Amino acid sequence: MSSITQGRLRAAFARRLSEMYGREVPAYRTLVEVSHEVNLDVLRRAGAGAERLGSIGRVTAERHGAIRVGTPGELRQVARIFGAMGMRPVGFYDLRDTASSAVPVVSTAFRPVTEDELAVNPFRVFTSMLTPGDPRFFDAGLRGRLEAFLSARRLFPPELLELAAEAEAEGGLPEERAERFLRLAVEAFALSAEPIDRAWYEELERVSAVAADIGGVASTHINHLTPRVLDIDELYRRMTGRGITMIDAIQGPPRWAGPDVLLRQTSFRALAEPRVLREPDGTVTTGSLRVRFGEVEARGIALTRDGRRLYDDLMSRADHLARETVPAGSSVSGGSSAGGSSVSGGSPAGAGRGEAARRDAVARSLWEREFPASERDLAVRRMGFFTYHAVEDRPRDGRPPVADLAALLDAGWLRAEPIVYEDFLPRSAAGIFQSNLSGEGVKDDSLTGAGYDLGLLSEAIGREVLDPFALYEAQQERSLRQAARALGLPAVL
Ligand code: OOG
Ligand code: NI
């Protein structure tokens, strides 16, 4: 009997989730539509160059989702469901300190990790787990009630978990069971119509809107689904033109003439969605909650640890410089930016667009001075990840090649192909959380945070959380070994 592979399950899941989310959040459909228009325009304008960071087929289907769960046990179940679709936990993100408002979660991303699987479908899900044991957010009483609430709920039906285990063990599922698995998996992430206990939800919301979204309801849901776009600045303009209010900034690297690196993201604010609420007197009413939103992203080249260090350094210098260069007399905008968000793009829509533009200009000029301005520079300064390939019709003038990366690239012996960044940025993630929260929440910084670290997360998941740098590095090294062999060199240095 023909079996649906993990890769096909993943592609089908991403597609069906997108259909469901489009029904739930109509503005998402607009976002996808505008993304497609922009991508086709870029393709027309730039031709084959537009596909340097991924085929148009891949980019058009590409999405990332975000979900939030409450306990290690729930996270382990999620890992099994995504494992069935060939997705592994990659990277550890601690947003508790990155965000200036209360975001009591630690996170990882489930995604395919091999080149072949990424080519089948690169679907990834940013997955956050609540940290009720962190006393900066939750006192002992609230922690106890929160943990009791979470341990009493069941996010995933046993049948789904059994099918997931089978798909993981067998590498896929026979057609009928694949269909059943997909239906149950998509359903598990739909917005539930079950009444929400308003008093409980609001109690948690006073501490943190994220805590309420996770622990104030008896189910989980997809929080957003993000398409990929080839020109995010143009997307931003067109969405604004359609009357959709975007957050102030595009997060991540500034727009500039050099190569696209890492990840640039922007979003529009959560829309109020009708939700069924149970009042303290037992009556059931329809209220509205704003927790879900639209996000879009542009992806660039993965950076090495050195490249990432330079990126982080330039970002924090841009923040400082932007603060220092606030033009005199601009305090008119002071009221709207009060609160001093430490994350760019963090302020609510419209509040600080001028501020965001100023920071972007500062960042751009820093980048123009200090960031590698071409793919070649990224490669030879060992700041970006590439796969390297021996050039077939390389010049053969009898000289033996020098086994040096720069010399081989410049002499046309080696060709470098960018490796796309498949992961997330903690600072942007914190900004995304924060720009869409209804309130700041509270966090008692006089207390020490509980140590939810990478080890604890791996233990909770029951699987090793992979290091993204190591994955990119291994891919680059493989290609270098192959290229060296093809050129008859012992190694490329
Ligand atoms: C996840 C926020 C992080 C991103 O793209 O950085 C994220 C969430 O809101 O649950 O999705
Ligand atoms: Ni996202």
mmCIF file of C-alpha atoms in Angstrom, residues 1-13 15-16 84-86 117 120 163 166-168 170-182:
data_model
loop_
_atom_site.group_PDB
_atom_site.id
_atom_site.type_symbol
_atom_site.label_atom_id
_atom_site.label_comp_id
_atom_site.label_asym_id
_atom_site.label_seq_id
_atom_site.Cartn_x
_atom_site.Cartn_y
_atom_site.Cartn_z
ATOM 1 C CA MET A 1 0.000 0.000 0.000
ATOM 2 C CA SER A 2 1.364 3.417 -0.877
ATOM 3 C CA SER A 3 2.528 5.428 2.052
ATOM 4 C CA ILE A 4 2.441 9.197 2.479
ATOM 5 C CA THR A 5 5.961 10.238 3.485
ATOM 6 C CA GLN A 6 6.710 12.568 6.383
ATOM 7 C CA GLY A 7 7.620 15.278 3.873
ATOM 8 C CA ARG A 8 4.266 14.981 2.126
ATOM 9 C CA LEU A 9 2.455 14.992 5.466
ATOM 10 C CA ARG A 10 4.295 18.208 6.351
ATOM 11 C CA ALA A 11 3.459 19.887 3.042
ATOM 12 C CA ALA A 12 -0.194 18.859 3.323
ATOM 13 C CA PHE A 13 -0.380 20.000 6.949
ATOM 14 C CA ARG A 15 -1.439 23.793 3.224
ATOM 15 C CA ARG A 16 -4.461 22.789 5.292
ATOM 16 C CA ALA A 84 5.637 12.640 12.443
ATOM 17 C CA MET A 85 6.122 15.310 9.799
ATOM 18 C CA GLY A 86 9.915 15.192 9.872
ATOM 19 C CA GLU A 117 13.496 17.756 3.384
ATOM 20 C CA VAL A 120 10.171 19.193 -0.111
ATOM 21 C CA LEU A 163 -0.951 8.048 14.518
ATOM 22 C CA GLU A 166 3.304 5.388 13.874
ATOM 23 C CA ALA A 167 4.249 8.000 11.258
ATOM 24 C CA GLU A 168 7.469 8.737 13.093
ATOM 25 C CA GLU A 170 7.464 4.118 9.867
ATOM 26 C CA GLY A 171 8.569 7.265 8.046
ATOM 27 C CA GLY A 172 5.019 8.015 6.950
ATOM 28 C CA LEU A 173 1.448 6.706 6.995
ATOM 29 C CA PRO A 174 -0.784 4.710 4.631
ATOM 30 C CA GLU A 175 -3.187 6.981 2.798
ATOM 31 C CA GLU A 176 -6.293 6.587 4.952
ATOM 32 C CA ARG A 177 -4.474 6.984 8.221
ATOM 33 C CA ALA A 178 -2.534 9.918 6.782
ATOM 34 C CA GLU A 179 -5.840 11.606 6.035
ATOM 35 C CA ARG A 180 -7.063 10.957 9.579
ATOM 36 C CA PHE A 181 -3.800 12.215 11.068
ATOM 37 C CA LEU A 182 -3.951 15.423 9.043
#
